[in-house]
Short mmCIF file of C-alpha atoms in Angstrom, two decimals:
data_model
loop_
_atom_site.label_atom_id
_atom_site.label_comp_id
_atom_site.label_asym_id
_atom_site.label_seq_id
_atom_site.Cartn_x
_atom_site.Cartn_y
_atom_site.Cartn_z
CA UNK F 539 101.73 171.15 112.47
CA UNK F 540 102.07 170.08 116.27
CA UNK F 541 105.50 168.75 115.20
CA UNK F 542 106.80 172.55 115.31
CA UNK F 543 105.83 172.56 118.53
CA UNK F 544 108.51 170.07 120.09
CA UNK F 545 112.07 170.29 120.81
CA UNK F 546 114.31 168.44 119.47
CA UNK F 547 117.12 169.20 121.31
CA UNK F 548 115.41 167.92 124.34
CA UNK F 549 116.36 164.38 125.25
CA UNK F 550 113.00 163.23 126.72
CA UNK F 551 112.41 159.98 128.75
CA UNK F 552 110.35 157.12 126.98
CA UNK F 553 108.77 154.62 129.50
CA UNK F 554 106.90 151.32 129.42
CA UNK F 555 107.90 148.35 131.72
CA UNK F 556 104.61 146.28 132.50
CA UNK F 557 104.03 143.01 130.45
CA UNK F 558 100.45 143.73 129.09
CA UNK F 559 98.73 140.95 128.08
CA UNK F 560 95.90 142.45 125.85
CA UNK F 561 92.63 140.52 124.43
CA UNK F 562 89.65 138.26 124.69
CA UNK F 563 90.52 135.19 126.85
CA UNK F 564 93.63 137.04 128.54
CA UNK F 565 92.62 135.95 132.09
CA UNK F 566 94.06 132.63 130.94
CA UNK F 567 97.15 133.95 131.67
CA UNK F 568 96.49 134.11 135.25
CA UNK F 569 98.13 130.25 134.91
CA UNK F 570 101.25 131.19 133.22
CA UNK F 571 101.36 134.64 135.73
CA UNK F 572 100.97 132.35 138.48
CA UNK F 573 103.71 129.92 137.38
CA UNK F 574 105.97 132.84 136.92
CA UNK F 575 105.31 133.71 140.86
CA UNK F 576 106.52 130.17 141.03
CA UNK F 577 109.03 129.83 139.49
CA UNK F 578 110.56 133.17 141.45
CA UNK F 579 109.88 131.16 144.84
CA UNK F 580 106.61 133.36 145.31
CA UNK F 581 104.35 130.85 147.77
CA UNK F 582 102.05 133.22 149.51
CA UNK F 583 100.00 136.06 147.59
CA UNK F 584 97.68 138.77 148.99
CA UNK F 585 94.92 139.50 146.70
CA UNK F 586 93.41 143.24 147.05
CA UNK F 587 89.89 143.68 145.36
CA UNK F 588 86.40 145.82 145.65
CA UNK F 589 83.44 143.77 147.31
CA UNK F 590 82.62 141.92 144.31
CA UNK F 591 83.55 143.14 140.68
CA UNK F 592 86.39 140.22 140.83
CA UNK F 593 83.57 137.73 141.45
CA UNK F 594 80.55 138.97 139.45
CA UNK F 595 82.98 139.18 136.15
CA UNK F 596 84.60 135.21 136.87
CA UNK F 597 87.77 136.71 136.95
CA UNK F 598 88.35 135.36 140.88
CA UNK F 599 87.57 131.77 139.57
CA UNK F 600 90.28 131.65 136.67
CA UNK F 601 93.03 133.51 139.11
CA UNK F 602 91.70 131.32 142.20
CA UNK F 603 92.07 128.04 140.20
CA UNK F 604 95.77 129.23 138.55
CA UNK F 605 96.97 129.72 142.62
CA UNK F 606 96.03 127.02 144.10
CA UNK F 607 97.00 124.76 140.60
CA UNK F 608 100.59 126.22 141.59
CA UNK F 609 100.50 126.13 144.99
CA UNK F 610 100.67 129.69 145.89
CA UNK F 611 98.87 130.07 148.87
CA UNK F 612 96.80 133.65 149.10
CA UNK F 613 95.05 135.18 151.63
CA UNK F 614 91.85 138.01 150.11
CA UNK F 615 91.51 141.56 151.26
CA UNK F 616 88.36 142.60 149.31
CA UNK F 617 87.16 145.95 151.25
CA UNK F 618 88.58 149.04 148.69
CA UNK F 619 86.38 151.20 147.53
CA UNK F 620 85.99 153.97 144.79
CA UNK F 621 88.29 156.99 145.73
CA UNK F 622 90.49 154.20 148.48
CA UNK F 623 91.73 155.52 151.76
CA UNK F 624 95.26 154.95 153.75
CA UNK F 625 93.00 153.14 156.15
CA UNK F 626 92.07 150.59 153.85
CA UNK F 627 95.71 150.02 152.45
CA UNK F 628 97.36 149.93 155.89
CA UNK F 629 94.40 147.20 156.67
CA UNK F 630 95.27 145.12 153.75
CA UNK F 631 98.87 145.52 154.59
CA UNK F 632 98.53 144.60 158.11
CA UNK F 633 96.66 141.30 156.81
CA UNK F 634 99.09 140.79 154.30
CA UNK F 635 102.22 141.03 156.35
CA UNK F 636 100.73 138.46 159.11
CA UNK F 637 100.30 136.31 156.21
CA UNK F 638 103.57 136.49 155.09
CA UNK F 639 102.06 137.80 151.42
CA UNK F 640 105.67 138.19 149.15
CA UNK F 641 103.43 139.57 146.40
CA UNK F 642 100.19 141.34 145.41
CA UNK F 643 97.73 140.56 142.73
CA UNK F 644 94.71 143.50 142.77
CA UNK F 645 92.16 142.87 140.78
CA UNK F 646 89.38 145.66 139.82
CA UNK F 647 89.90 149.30 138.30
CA UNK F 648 92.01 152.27 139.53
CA UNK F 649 90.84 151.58 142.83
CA UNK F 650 92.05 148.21 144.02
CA UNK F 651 94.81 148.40 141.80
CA UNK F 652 95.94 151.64 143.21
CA UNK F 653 95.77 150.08 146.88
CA UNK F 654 97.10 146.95 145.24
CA UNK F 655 100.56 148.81 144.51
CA UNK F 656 100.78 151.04 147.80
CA UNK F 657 100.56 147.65 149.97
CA UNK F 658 103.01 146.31 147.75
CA UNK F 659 105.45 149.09 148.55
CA UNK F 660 103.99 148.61 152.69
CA UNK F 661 105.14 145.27 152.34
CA UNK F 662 108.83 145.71 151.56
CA UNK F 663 108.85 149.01 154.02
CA UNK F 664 106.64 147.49 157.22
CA UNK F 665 107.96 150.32 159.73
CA UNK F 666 105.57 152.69 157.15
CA UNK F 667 102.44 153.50 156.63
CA UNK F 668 99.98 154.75 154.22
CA UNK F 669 99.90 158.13 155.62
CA UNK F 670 103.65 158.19 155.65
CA UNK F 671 103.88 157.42 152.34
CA UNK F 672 101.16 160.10 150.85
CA UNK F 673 102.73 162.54 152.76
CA UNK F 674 105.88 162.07 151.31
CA UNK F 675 108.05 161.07 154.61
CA UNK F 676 110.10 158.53 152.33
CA UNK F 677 110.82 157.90 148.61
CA UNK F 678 110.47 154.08 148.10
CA UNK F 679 112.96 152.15 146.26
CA UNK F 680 111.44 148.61 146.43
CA UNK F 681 108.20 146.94 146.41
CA UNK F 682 106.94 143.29 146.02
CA UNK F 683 106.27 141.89 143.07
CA UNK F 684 102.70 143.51 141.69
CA UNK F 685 100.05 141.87 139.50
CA UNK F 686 97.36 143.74 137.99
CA UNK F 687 94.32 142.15 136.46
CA UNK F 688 92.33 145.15 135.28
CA UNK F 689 88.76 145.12 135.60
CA UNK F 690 87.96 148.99 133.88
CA UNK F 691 89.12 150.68 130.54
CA UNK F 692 89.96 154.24 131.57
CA UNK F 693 92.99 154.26 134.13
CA UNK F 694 95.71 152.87 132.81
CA UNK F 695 97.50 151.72 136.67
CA UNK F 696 97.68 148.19 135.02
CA UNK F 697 100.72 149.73 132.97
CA UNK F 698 101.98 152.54 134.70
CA UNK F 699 103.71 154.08 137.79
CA UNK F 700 101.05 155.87 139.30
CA UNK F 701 98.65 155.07 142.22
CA UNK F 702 96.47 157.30 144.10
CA UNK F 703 94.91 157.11 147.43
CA UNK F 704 93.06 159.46 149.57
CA UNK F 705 93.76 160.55 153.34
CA UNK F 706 89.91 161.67 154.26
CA UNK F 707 90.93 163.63 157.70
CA UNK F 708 92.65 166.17 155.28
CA UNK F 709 90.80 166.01 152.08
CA UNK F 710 93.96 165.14 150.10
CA UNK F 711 94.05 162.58 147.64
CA UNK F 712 97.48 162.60 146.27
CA UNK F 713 99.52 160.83 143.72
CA UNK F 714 102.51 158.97 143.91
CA UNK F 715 104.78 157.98 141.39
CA UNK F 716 107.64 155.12 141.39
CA UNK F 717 109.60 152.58 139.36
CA UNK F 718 109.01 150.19 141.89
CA UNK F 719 105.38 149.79 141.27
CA UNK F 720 105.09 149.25 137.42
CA UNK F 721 103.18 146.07 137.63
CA UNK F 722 105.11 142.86 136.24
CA UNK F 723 102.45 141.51 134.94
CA UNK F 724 98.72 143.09 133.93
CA UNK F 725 96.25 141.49 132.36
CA UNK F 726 93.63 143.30 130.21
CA UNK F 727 90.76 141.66 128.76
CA UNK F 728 87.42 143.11 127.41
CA UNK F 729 85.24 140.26 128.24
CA UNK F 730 85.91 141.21 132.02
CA UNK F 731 84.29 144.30 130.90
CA UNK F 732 81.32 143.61 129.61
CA UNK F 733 79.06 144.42 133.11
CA UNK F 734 80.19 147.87 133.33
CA UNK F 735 76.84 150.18 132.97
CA UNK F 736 76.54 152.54 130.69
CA UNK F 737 77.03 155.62 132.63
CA UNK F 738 80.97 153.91 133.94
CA UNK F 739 81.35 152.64 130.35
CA UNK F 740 81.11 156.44 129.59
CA UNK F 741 83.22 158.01 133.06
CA UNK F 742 86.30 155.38 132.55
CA UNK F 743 86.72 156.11 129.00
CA UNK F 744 86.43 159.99 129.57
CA UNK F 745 89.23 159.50 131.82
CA UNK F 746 91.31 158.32 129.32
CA UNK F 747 90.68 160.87 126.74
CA UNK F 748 91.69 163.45 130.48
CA UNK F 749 94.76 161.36 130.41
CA UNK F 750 96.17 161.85 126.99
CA UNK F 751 94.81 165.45 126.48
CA UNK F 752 97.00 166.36 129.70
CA UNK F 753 99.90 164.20 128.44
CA UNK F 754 100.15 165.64 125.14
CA UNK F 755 99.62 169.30 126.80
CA UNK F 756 102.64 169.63 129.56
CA UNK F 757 105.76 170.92 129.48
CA UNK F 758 106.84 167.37 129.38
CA UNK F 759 105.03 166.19 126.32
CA UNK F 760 107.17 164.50 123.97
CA UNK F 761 106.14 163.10 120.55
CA UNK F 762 105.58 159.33 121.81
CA UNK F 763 103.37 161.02 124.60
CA UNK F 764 101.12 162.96 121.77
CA UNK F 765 100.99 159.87 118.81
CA UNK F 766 99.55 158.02 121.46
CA UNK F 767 97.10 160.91 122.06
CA UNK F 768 95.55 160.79 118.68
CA UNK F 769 95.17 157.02 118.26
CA UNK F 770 93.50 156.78 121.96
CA UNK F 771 90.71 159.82 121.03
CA UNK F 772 89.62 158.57 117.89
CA UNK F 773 89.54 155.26 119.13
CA UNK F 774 87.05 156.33 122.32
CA UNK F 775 85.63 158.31 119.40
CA UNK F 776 84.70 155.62 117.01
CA UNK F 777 84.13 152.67 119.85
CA UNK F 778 82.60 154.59 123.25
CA UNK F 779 78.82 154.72 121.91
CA UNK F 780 79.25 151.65 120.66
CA UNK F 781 80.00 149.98 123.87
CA UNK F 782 77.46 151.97 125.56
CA UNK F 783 74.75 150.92 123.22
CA UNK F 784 76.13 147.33 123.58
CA UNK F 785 77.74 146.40 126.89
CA UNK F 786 78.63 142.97 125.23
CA UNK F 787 80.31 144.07 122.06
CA UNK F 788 83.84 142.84 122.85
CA UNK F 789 85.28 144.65 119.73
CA UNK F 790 84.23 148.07 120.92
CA UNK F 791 85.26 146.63 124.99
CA UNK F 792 88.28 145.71 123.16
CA UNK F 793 89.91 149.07 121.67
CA UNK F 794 88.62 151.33 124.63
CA UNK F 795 90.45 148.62 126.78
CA UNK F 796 93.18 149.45 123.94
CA UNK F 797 92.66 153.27 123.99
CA UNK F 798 92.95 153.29 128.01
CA UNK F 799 96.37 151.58 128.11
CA UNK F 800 97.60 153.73 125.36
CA UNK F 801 96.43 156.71 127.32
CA UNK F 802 98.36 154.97 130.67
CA UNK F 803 101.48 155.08 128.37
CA UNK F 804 100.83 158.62 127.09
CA UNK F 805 100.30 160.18 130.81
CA UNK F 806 103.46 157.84 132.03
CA UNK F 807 105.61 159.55 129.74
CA UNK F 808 104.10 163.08 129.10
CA UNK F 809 102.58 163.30 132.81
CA UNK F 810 99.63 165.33 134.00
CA UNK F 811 98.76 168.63 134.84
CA UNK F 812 95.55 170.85 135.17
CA UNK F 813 92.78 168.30 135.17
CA UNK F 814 93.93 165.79 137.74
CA UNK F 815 95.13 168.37 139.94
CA UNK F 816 92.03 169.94 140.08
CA UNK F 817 89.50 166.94 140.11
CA UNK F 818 91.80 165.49 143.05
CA UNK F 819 90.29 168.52 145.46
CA UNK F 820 87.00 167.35 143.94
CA UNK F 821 86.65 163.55 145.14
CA UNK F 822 88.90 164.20 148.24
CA UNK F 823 85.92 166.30 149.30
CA UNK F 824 83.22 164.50 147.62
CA UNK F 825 84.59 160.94 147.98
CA UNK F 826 80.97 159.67 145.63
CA UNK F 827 82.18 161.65 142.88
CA UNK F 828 83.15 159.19 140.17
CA UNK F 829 86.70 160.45 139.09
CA UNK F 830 86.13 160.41 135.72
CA UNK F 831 82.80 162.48 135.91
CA UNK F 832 84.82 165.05 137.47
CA UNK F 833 87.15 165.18 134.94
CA UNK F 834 84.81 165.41 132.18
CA UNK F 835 82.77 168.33 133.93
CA UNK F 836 86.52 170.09 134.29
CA UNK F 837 87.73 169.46 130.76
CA UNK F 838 85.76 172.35 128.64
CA UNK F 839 87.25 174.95 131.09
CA UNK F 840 91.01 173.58 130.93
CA UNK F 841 91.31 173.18 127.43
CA UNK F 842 89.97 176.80 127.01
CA UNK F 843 92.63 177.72 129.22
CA UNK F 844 95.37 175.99 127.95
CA UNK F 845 94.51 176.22 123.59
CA UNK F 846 96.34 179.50 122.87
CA UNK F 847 99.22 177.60 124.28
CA UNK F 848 99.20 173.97 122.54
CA UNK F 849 96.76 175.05 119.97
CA UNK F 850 98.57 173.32 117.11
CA UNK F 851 98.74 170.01 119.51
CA UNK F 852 95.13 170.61 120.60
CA UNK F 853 93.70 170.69 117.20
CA UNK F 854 95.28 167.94 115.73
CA UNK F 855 94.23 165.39 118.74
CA UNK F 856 90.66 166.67 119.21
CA UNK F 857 90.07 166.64 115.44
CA UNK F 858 87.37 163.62 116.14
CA UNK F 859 85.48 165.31 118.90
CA UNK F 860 85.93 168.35 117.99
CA UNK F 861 86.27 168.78 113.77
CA UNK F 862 87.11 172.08 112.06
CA UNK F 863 90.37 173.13 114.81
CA UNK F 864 92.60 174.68 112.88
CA UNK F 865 95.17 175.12 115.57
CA UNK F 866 94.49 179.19 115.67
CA UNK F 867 95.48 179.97 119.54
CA UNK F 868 92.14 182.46 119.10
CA UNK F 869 90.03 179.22 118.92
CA UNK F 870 89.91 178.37 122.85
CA UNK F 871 85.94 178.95 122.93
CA UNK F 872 85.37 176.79 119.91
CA UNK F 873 87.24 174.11 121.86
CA UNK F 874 85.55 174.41 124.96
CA UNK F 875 81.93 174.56 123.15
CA UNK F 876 82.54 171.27 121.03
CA UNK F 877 83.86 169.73 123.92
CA UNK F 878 80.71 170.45 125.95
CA UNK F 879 78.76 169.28 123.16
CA UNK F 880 80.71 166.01 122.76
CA UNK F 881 80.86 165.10 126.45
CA UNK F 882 76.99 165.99 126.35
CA UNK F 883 76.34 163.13 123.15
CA UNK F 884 78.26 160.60 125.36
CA UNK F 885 76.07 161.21 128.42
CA UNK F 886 78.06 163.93 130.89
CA UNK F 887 75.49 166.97 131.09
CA UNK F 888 76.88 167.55 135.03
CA UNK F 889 78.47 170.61 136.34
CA UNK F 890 80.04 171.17 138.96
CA UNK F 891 76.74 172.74 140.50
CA UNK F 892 74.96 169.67 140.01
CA UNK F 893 77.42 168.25 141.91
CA UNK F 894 76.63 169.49 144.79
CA UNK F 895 79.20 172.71 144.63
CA UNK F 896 78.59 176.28 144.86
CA UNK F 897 80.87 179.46 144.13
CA UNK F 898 81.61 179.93 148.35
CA UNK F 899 83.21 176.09 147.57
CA UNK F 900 86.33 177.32 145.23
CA UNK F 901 88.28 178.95 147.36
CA UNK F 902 88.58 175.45 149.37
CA UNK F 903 88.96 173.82 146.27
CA UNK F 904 92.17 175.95 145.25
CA UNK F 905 93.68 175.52 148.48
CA UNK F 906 93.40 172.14 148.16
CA UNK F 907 94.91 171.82 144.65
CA UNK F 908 98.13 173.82 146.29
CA UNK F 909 98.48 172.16 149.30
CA UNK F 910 97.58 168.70 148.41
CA UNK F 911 100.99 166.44 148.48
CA UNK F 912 101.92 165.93 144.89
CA UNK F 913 99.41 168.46 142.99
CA UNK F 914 101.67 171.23 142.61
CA UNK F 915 103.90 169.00 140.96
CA UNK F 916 101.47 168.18 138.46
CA UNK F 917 100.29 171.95 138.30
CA UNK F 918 103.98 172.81 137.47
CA UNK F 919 103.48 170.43 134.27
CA UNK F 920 101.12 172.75 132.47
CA UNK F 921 101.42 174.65 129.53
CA UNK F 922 100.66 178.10 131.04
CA UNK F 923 101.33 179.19 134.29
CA UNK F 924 99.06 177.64 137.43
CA UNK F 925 98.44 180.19 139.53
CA UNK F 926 95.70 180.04 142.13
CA UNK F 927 93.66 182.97 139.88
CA UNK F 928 93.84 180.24 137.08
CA UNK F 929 93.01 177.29 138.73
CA UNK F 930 90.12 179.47 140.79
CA UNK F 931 88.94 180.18 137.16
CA UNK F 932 88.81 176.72 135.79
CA UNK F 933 86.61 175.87 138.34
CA UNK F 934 84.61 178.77 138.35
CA UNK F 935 84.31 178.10 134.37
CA UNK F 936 83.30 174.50 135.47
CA UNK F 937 79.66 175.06 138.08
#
């Protein structure tokens, strides 16, 4: 049982702030969201998007008519893209402060809602910028009022403390992580969903199952951290080729939307570790790379390294993808093969070679993992110890 596994002694942090509202129809909210801006004498709003998910899925059109119904005045950014840059969020914020913007509604996946939060912390620090805060050159304490109207089921920013943005002159896409950008509102709801192709549908979800795999793995994990881990694998499990069969079935949009902001919880509590830090080097190279492909080519190899460590955790989560565990540390390589065989079924047959990367790239993509702002935290979180020979293995065990 995992259960042996944990410490009770340890007094361990539980953590969930954002009010979620979760289902069909929740973009009707946007009207009671926008009354609560109101009603804290919000009047002017920036609104950070991609270049057209928020219009393509009618979410713009609901939150556009709930603004100007209240009388909050907004002005648009609507240039992130995948993998966003400090460029891009000091743009945004440079709009947004000539604006007079008091708060930020993003609207799309990780991406916008990412830069979404970092201009919201610009905002209530406007000597900073982007870079400075990346690099770690202050620790924010405040941030406007954030909004997040989720547009993806895999991250898990809409209910979390995390953002991510990349700085492309060094290759680093780091990770911050504060109180003061838990949205106050997020609103998840499958029908916005329900255009995502097939292969996101299957690189947004695979992130999840990266976030509560990692979660339930650190040094960190606690048992809130792994229950959510179970429920949020067998529910990409059961619903994930559903979805992908059927981009409109709302039910199976519905519980990976679910599983994804159970897996935001899990990660917000138990943290990260080997897989994020190492598909971070990945994408800040490569910004194409969808993040979530990268984590699913990375996963086989870290869960091989980290089994005879959290086998008994391991087996008991993975049981859906991966039947017959037993939690025996010795069974790393029958983790890693039904892992490859699962990730295969749902549609990732990439490696890093395919990719684009060759062994002469991995001693790059090391150094970045170590030198990156942020990753070696998240490398200190594993279960076994991250030393470059390790994380030069994972990726080896990866092309």
């Amino acid at each position: 049982m995992w259960e042996n596994q944990i410490d009770i002694h340890k007094v361990m942090e539980i953590r969930s702030r954002t009010t979620v509202y979760l289902g069909v129809g929740a973009i009707q909210k946007a009207k009671d969201i926008a009354a609560a801006l109101a009603a804290k004498n919000i009047s002017k709003a920036v609104i950070i998007t991609g270049k057209s998910s928020h219009i393509k899925t009618g979410a713009w059109d609901v939150v556009k008519k709930a603004l100007e119904e209240t009388g909050i005045e907004y002005v648009l950014y609507s240039k992130i893209t995948p993998n966003p840059t400090v460029d891009q969020v000091d743009e945004a914020t440079k709009e947004a402060l000539a604006f007079g913007a008091q708060a930020v509604i993003a609207i799309g996946g990780g991406s916008p809602i990412d830069a979404g939060k970092s201009v919201a912390i610009l905002l209530a620090y406007p000597d900073k910028t982007a870079r400075d805060l990346y690099q770690f050159t202050f620790s924010p304490e405040e941030a406007v009022p954030i909004v997040a109207i989720n547009l993806t089921h895999g991250t898990g920013t809409e209910a979390d403390r995390f953002a991510v943005v990349t700085i492309p002159e060094k290759e680093y896409k780091p990770a911050i992580a504060y109180d003061c950008i838990y949205p106050l509102y997020a609103i998840d709801d499958p029908a916005l969903m329900t255009m995502l192709p097939p292969d996101q549908t299957v690189y947004v979800s695979v992130d999840a199952v990266n976030h509560v795999i990692e979660a339930a793995t650190t040094i960190n994990a606690n048992p809130f951290a792994i229950s959510l881990a179970r429920e949020t694998i067998q529910l990409v499990h059961d619903y994930l080729l559903e979805a992908k069969r059927d981009p409109q079935d709302l039910k199976a949009r519905y519980f990976l939307l679910y599983a994804s902001l159970l897996a935001g919880i899990s990660f917000d509590n138990g943290l990260l570790h080997f897989t994020h830090a190492l598909e971070h080097p990945l994408s800040g190279v490569k910004p194409e790379l969808t993040h979530g492909l990268g984590l699913g080519i990375l996963l086989p190899a870290v869960v091989q390294q980290i089994y005879p460590a959290r086998a008994q955790v391991l087996a008991d989560i993975l049981a859906p993808l991966v039947p017959g565990l037993t939690g025996d540390p010795g069974e790393a390589a029958k983790a890693y093969d039904g892992l490859k065989k699962w990730l295969q079924e749902v549609g990732i047959n990439g490696s890093l070679a395919s990719e684009g990367f060759t062994e002469k790239d991995l001693d790059k993509l090391t150094q970045l993992a170590f030198e990156t702002p942020s990753l070696d935290a998240l490398l200190s979180m594993a279960p076994v110890p991250a030393t470059k020979e390790t994380v030069w293995q994972i990726y080896k065990n990866s092309l």
